[in-house]
mmCIF file of N, CA and C and ligand atoms in Angstrom:
data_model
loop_
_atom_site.group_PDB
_atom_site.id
_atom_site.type_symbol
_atom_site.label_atom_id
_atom_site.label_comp_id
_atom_site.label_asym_id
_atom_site.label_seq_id
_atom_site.Cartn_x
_atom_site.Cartn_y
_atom_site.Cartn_z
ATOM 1 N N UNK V 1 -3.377 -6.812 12.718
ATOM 2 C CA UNK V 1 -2.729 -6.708 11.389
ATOM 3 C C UNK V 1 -1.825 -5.472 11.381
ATOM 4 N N UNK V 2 -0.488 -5.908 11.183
ATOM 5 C CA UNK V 2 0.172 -4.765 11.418
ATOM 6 C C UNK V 2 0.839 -4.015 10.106
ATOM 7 N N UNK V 3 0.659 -4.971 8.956
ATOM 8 C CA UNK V 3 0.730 -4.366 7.985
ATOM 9 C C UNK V 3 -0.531 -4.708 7.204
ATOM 10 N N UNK V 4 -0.657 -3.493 6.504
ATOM 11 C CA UNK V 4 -1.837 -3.543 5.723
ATOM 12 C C UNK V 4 -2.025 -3.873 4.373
ATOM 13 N N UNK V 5 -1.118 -4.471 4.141
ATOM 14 C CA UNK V 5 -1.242 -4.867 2.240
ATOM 15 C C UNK V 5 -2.039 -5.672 2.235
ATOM 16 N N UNK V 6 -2.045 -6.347 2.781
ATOM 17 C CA UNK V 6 -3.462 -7.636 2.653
ATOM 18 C C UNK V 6 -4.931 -6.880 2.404
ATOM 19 N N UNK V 7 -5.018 -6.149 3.253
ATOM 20 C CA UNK V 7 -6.581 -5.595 3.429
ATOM 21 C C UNK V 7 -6.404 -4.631 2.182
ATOM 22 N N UNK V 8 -5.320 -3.739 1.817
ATOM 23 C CA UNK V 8 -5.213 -2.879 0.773
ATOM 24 C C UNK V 8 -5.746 -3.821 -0.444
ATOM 25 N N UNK V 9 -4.592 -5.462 -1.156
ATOM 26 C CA UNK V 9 -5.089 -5.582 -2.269
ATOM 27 C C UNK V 9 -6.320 -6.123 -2.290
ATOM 28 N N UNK V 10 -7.102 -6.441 -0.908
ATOM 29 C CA UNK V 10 -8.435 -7.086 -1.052
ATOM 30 C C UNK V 10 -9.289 -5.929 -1.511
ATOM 31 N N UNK V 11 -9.571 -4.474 -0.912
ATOM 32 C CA UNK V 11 -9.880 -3.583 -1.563
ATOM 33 C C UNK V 11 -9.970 -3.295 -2.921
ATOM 34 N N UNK V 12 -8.836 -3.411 -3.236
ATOM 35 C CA UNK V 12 -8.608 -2.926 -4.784
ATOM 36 C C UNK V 12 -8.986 -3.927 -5.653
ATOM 37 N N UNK V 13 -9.102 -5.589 -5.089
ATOM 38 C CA UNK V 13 -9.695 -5.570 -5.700
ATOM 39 C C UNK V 13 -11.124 -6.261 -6.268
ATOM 40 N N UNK V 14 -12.223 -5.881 -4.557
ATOM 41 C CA UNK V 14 -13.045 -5.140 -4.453
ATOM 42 C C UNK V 14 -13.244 -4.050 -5.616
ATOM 43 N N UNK V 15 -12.970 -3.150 -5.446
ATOM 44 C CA UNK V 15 -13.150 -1.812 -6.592
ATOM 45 C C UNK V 15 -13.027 -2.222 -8.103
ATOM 46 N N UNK V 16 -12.494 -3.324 -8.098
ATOM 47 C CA UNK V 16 -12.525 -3.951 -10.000
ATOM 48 C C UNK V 16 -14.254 -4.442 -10.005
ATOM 49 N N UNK V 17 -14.680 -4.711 -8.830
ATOM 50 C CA UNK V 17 -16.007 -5.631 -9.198
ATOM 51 C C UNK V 17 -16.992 -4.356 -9.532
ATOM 52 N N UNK V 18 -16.953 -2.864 -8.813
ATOM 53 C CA UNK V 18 -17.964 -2.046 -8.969
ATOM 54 C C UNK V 18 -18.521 -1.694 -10.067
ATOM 55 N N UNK V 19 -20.002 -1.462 -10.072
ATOM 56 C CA UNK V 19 -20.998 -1.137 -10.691
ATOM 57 C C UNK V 19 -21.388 0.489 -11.113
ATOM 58 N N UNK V 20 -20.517 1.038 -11.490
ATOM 59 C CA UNK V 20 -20.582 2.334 -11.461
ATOM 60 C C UNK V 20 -21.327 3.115 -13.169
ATOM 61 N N UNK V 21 -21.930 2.707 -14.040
ATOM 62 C CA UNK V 21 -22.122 3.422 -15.405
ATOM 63 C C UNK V 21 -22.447 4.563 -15.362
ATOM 64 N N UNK V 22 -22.850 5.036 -14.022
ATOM 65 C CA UNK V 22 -23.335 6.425 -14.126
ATOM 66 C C UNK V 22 -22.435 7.381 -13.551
ATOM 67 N N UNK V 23 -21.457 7.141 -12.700
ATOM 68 C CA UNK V 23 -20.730 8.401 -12.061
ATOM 69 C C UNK V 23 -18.945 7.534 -12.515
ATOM 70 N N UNK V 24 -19.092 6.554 -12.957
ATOM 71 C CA UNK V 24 -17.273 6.083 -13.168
ATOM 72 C C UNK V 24 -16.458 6.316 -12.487
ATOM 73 N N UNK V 25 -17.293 6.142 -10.869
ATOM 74 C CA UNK V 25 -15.666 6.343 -10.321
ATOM 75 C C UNK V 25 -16.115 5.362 -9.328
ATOM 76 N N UNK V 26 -14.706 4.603 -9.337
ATOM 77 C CA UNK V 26 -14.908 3.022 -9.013
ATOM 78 C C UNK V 26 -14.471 2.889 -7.002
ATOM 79 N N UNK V 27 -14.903 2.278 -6.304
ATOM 80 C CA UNK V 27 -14.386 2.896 -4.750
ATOM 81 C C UNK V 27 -14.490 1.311 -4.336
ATOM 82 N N UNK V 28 -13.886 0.999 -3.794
ATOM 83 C CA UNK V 28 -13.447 -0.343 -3.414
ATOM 84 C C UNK V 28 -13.289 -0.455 -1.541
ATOM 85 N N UNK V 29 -13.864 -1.160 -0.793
ATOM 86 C CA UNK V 29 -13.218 -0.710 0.589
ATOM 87 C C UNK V 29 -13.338 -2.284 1.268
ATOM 88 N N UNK V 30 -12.370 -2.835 2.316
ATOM 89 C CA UNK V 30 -12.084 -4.204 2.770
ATOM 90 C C UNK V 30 -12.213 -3.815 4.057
ATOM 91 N N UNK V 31 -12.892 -4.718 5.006
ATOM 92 C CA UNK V 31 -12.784 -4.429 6.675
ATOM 93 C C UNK V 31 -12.070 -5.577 7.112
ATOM 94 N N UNK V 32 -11.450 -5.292 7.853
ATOM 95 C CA UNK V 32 -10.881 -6.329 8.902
ATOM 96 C C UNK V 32 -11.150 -6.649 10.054
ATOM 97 N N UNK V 33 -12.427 -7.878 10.258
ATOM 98 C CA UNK V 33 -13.478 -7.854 11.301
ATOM 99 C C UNK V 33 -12.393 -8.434 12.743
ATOM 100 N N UNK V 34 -13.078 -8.828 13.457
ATOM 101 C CA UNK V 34 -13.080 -9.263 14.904
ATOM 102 C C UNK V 34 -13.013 -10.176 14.863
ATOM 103 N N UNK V 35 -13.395 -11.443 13.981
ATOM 104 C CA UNK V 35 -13.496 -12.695 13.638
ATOM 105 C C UNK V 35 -12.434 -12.969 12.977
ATOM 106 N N UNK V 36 -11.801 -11.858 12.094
ATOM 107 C CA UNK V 36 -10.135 -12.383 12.203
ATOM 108 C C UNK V 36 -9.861 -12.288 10.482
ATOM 109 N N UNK V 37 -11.615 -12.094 9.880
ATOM 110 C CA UNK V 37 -11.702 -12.557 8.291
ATOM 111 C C UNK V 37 -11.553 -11.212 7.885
ATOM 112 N N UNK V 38 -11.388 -11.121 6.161
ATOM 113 C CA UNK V 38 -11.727 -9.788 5.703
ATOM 114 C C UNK V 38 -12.731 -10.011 4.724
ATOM 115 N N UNK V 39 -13.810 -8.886 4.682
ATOM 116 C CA UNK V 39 -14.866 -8.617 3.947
ATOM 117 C C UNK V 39 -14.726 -7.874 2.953
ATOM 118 N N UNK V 40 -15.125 -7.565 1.787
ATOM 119 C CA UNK V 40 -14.866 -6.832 0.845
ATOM 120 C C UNK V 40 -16.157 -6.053 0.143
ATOM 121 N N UNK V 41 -16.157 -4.897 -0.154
ATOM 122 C CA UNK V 41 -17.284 -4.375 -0.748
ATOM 123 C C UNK V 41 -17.178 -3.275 -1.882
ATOM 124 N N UNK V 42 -18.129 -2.902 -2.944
ATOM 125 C CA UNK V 42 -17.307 -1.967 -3.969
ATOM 126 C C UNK V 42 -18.864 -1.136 -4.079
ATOM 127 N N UNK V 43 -18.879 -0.408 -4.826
ATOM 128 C CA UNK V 43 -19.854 0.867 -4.631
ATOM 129 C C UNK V 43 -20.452 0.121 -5.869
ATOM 130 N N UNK V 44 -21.857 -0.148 -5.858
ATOM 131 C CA UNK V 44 -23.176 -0.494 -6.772
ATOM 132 C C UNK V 44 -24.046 0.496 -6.798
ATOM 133 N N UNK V 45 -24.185 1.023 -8.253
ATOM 134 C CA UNK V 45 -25.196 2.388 -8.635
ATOM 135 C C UNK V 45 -25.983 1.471 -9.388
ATOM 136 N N UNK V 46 -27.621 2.455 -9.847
ATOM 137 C CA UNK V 46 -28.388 2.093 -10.115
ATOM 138 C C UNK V 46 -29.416 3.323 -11.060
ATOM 139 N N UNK V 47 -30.062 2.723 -11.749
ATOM 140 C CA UNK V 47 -30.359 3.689 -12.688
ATOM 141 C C UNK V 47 -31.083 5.070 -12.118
ATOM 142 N N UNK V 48 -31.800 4.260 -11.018
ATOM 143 C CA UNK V 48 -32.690 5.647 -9.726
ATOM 144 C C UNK V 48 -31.559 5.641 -9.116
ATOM 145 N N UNK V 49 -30.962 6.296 -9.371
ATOM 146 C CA UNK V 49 -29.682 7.392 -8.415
ATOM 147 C C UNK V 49 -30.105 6.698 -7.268
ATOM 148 N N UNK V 50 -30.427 7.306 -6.105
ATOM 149 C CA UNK V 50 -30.934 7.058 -4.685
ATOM 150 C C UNK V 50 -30.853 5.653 -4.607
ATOM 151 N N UNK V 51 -30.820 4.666 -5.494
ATOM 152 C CA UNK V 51 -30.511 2.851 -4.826
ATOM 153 C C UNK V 51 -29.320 3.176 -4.599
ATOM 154 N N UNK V 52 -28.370 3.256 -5.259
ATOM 155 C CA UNK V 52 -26.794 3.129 -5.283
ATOM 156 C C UNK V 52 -26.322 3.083 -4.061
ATOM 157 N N UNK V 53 -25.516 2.117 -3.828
ATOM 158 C CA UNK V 53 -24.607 1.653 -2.371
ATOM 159 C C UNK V 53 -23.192 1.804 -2.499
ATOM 160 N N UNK V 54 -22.766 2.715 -1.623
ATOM 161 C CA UNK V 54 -21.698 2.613 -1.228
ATOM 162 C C UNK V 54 -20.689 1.578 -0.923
ATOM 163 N N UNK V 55 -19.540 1.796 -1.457
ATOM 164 C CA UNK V 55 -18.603 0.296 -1.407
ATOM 165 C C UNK V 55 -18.607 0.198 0.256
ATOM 166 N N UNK V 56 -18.543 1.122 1.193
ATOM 167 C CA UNK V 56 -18.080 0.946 2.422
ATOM 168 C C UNK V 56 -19.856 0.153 3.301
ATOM 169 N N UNK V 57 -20.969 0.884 2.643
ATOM 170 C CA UNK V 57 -21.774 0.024 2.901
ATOM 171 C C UNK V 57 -22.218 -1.599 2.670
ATOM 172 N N UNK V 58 -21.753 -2.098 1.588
ATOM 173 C CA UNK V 58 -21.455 -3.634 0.785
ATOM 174 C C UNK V 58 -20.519 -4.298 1.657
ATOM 175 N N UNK V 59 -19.670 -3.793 2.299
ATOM 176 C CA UNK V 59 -18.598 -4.147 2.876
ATOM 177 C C UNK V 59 -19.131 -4.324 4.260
ATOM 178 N N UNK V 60 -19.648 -3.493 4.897
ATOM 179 C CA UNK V 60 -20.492 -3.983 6.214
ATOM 180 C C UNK V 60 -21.271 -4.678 6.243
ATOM 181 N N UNK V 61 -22.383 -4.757 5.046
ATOM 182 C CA UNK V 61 -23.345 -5.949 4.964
ATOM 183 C C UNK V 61 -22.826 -7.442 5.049
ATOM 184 N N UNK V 62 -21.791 -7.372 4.064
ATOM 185 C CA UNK V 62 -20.909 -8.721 3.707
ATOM 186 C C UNK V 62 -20.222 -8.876 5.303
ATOM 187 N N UNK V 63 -20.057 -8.304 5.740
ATOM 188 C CA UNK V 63 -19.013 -8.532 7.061
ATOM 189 C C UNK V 63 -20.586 -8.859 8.220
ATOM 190 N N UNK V 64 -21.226 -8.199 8.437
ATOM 191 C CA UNK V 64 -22.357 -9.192 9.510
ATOM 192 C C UNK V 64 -22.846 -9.812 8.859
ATOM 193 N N UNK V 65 -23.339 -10.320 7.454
ATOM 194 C CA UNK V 65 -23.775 -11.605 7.180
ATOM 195 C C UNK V 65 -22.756 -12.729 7.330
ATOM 196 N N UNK V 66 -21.651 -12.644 7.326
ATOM 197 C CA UNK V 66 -20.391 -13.489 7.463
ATOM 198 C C UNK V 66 -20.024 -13.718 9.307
ATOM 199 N N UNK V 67 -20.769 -12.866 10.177
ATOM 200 C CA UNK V 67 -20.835 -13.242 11.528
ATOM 201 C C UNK V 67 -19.497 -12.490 11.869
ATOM 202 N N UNK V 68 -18.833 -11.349 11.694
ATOM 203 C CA UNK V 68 -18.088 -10.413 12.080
ATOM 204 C C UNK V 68 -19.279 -9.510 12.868
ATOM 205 N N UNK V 69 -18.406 -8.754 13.624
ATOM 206 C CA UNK V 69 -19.368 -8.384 14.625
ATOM 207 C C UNK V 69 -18.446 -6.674 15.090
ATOM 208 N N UNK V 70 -17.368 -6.318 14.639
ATOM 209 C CA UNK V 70 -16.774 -5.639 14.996
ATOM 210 C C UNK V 70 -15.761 -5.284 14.016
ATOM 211 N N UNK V 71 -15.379 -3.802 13.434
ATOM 212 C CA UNK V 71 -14.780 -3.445 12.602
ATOM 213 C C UNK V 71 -12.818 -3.170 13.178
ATOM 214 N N UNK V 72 -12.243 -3.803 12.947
ATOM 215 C CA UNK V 72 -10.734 -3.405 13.434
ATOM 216 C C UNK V 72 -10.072 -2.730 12.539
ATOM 217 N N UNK V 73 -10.168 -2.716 11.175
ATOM 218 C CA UNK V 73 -9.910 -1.852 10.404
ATOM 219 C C UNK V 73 -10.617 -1.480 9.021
ATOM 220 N N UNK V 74 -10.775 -0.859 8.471
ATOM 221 C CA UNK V 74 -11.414 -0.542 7.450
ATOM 222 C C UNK V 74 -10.945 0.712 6.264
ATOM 223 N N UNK V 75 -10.270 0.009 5.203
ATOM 224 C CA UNK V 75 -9.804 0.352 4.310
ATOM 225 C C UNK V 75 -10.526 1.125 2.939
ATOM 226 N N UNK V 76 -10.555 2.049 2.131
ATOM 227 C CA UNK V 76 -11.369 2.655 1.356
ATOM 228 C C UNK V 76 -10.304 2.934 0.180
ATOM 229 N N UNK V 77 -10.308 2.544 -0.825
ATOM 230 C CA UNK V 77 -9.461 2.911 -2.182
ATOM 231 C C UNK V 77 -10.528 3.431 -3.170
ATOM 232 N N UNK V 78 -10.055 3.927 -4.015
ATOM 233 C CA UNK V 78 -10.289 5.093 -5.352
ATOM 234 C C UNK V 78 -9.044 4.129 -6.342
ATOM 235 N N UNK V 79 -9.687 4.591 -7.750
ATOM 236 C CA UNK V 79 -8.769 4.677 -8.515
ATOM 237 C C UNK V 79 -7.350 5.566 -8.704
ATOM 238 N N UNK V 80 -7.673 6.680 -8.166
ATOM 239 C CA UNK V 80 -6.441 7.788 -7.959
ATOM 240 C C UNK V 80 -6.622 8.705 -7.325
ATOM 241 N N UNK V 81 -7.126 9.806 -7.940
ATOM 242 C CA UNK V 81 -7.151 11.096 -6.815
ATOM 243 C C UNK V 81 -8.340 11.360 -7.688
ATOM 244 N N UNK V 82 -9.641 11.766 -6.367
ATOM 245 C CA UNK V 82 -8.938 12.403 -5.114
ATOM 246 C C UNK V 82 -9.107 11.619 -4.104
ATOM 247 N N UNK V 83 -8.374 11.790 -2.704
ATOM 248 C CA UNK V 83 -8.322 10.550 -1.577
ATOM 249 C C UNK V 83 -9.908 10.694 -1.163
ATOM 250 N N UNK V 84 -10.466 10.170 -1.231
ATOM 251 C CA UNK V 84 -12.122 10.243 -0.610
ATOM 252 C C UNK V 84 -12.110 9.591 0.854
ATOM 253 N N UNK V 85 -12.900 10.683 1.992
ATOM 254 C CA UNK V 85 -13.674 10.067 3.181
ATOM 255 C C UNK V 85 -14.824 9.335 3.019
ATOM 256 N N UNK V 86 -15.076 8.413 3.699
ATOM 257 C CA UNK V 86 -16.597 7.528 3.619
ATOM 258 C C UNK V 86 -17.728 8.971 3.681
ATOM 259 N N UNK V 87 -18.766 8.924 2.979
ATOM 260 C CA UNK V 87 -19.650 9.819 2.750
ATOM 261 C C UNK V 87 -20.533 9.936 4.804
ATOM 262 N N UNK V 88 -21.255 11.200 4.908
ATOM 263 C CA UNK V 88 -21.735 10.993 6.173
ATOM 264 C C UNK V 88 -22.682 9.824 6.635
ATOM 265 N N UNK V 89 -23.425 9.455 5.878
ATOM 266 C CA UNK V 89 -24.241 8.046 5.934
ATOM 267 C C UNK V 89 -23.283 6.955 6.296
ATOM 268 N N UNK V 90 -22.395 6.737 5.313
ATOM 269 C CA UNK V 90 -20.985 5.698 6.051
ATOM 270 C C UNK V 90 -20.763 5.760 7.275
ATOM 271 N N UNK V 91 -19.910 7.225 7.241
ATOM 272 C CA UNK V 91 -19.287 6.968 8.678
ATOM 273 C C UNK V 91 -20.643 6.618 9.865
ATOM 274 N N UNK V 92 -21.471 7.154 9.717
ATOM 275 C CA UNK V 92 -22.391 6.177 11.137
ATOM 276 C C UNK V 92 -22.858 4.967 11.131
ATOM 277 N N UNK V 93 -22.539 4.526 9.486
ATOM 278 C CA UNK V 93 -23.086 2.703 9.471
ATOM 279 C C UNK V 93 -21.037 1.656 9.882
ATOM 280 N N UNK V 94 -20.531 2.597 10.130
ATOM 281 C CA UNK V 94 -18.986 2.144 10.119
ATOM 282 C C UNK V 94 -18.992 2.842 11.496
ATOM 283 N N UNK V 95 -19.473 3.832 12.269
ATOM 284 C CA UNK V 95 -19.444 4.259 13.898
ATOM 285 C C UNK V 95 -20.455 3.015 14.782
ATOM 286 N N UNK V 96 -21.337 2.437 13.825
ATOM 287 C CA UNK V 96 -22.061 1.319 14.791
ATOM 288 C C UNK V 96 -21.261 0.101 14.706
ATOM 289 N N UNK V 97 -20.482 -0.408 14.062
ATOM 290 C CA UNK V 97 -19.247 -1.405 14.147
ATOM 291 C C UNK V 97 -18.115 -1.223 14.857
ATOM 292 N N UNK V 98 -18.029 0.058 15.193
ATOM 293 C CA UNK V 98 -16.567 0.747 15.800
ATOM 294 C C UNK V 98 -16.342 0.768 17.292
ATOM 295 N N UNK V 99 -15.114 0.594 17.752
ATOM 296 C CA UNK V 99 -14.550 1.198 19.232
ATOM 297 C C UNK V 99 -13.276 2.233 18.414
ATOM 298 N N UNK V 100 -12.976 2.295 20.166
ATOM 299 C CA UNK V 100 -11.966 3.638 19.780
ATOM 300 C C UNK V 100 -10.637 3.073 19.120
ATOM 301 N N UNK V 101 -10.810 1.679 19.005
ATOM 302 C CA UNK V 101 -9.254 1.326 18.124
ATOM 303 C C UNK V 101 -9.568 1.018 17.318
ATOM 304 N N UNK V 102 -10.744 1.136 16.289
ATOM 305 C CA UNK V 102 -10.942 1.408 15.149
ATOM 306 C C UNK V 102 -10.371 2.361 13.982
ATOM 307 N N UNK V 103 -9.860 1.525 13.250
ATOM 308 C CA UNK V 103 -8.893 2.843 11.787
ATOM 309 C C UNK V 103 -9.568 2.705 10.795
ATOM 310 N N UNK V 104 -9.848 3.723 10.392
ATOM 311 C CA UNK V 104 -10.298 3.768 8.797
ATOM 312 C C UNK V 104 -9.176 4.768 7.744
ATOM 313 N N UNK V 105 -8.860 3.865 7.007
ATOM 314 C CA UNK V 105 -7.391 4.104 6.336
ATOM 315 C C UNK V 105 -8.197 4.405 4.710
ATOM 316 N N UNK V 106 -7.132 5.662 3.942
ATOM 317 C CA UNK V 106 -7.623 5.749 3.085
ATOM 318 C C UNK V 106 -6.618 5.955 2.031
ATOM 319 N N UNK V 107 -6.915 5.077 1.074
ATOM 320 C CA UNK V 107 -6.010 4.781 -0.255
ATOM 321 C C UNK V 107 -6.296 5.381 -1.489
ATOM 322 N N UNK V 108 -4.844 5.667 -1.937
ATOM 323 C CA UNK V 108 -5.142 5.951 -3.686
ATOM 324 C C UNK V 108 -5.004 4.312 -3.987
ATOM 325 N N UNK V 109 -4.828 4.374 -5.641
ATOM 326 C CA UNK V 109 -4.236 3.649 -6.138
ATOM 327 C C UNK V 109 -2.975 2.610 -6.127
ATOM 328 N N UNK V 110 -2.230 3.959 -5.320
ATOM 329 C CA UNK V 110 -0.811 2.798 -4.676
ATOM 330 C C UNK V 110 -0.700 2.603 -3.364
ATOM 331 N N UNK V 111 -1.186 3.440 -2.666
ATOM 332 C CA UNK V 111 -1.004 2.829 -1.462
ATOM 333 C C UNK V 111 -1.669 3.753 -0.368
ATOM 334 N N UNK V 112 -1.774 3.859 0.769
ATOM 335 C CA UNK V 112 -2.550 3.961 2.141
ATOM 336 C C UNK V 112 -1.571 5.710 2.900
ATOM 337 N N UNK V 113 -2.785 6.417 2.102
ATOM 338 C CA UNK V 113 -2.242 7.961 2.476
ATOM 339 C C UNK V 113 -2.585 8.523 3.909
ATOM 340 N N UNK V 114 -3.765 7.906 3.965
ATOM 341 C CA UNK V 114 -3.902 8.328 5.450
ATOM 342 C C UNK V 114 -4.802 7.632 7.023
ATOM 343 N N UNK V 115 -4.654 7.523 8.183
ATOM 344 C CA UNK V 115 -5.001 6.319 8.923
ATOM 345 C C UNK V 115 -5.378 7.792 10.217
ATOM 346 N N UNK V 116 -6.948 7.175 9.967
ATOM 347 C CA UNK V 116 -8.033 8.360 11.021
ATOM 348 C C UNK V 116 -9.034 7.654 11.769
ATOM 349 N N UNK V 117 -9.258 7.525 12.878
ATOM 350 C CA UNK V 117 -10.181 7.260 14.030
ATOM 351 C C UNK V 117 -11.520 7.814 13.541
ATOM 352 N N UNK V 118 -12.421 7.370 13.894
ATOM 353 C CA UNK V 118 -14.146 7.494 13.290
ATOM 354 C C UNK V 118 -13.968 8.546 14.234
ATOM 355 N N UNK V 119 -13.644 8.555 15.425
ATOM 356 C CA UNK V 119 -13.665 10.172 16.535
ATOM 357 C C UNK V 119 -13.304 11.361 15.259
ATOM 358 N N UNK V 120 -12.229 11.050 15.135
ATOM 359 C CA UNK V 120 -11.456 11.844 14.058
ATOM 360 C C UNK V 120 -12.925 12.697 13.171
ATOM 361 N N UNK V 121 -13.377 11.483 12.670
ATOM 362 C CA UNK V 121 -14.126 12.090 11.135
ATOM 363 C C UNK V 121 -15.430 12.383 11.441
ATOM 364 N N UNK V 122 -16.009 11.513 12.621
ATOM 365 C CA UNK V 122 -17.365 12.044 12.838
ATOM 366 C C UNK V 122 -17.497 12.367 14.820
ATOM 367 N N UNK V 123 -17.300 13.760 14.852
ATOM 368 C CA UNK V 123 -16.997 13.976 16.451
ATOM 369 C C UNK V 123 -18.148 14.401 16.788
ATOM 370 N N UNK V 124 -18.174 13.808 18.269
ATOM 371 C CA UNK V 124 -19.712 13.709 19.079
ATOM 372 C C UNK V 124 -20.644 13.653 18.436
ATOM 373 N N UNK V 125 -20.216 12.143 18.214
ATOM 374 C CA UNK V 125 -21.344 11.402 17.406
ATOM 375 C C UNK V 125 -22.472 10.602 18.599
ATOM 376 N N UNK V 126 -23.712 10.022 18.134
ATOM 377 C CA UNK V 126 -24.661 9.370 18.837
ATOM 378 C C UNK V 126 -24.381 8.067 19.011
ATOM 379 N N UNK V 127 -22.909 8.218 20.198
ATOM 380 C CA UNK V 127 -22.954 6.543 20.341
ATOM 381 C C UNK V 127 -21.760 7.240 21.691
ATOM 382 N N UNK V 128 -21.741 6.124 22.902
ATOM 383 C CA UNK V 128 -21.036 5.839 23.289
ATOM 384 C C UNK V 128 -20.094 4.833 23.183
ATOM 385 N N UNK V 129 -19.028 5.540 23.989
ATOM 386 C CA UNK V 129 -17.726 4.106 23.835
ATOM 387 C C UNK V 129 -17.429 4.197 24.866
HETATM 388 N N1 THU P 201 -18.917 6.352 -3.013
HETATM 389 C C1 THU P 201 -18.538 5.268 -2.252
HETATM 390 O O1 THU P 201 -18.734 4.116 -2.642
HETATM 391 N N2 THU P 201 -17.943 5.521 -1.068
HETATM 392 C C2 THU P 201 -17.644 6.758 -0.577
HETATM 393 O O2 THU P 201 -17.053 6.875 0.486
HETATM 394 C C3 THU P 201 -18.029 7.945 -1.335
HETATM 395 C C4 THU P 201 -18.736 7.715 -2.607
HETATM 396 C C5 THU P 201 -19.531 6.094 -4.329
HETATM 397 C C6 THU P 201 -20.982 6.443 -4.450
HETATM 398 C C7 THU P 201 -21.096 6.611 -5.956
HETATM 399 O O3 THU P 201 -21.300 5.335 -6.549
HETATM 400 C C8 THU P 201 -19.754 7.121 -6.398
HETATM 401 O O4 THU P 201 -18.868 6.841 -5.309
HETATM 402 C C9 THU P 201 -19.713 8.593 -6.720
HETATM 403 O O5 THU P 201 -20.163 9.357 -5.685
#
């Protein structure tokens, strides 16, 4: 996929479905598996704090129950600012889907500010490639 609007508006809108009453801030994120499909996931909170799932985690679940097996790109939107990284729990449930041509791209509202390698965000991590 060489342009990314596709995976961008699936994200966004991903992030309309989230479950947020307690922190209101809505995070939307789309992968673009190996299988060729895109998955979509949005951040679900819960009244015990500690359930709450990450949109980028919903988005991996949905993508191996759907028989994707490999992350080729993976997109993360916000409503605006500020640009958010996948939290540290993410990036290693998004480093066990990953090779080194893995992107995780990160969006405001309009569009795709920045495009970083899981090396990038989580270095010498517990995995080979
Ligand atoms: N959140 C995500 O869904 N993904 C991230 O990368 C960071 C944070 C969610 C968790 C919580 O529902 C809300 O954003 C505020 O932290």
């Amino acid at each position: 996929m060489k342009n990314y609007h596709q995976l961008f508006i699936f994200a966004r809108e991903a992030r309309n479905h989230a479950h947020v009453p307690y922190s209101k801030f809505k995070v939307g994120a789309a992968i673009e598996a190996d299988d060729g499909n895109i998955y979509g996931g949005c951040n679900v909170e819960n009244i015990s704090y500690p359930c709450g799932t990450c949109a980028e985690a919903g988005a991996i679940a949905a993508m191996v129950c759907g028989g994707g097996k490999k992350i080729k790109n993976i997109l993360i939107t916000t409503d605006g600012n500020p640009l958010i990284t996948p939290c540290g729990a993410c990036l290693q449930r998004i480093l066990e889907f990953s090779d080194s041509e893995t992107r995780i791209l990160l969006a405001d509202d309009k569009d795709i500010r920045k495009i970083l390698s899981i090396q990038e965000l989580l270095p010498n991590a517990f995995k080979e490639f």
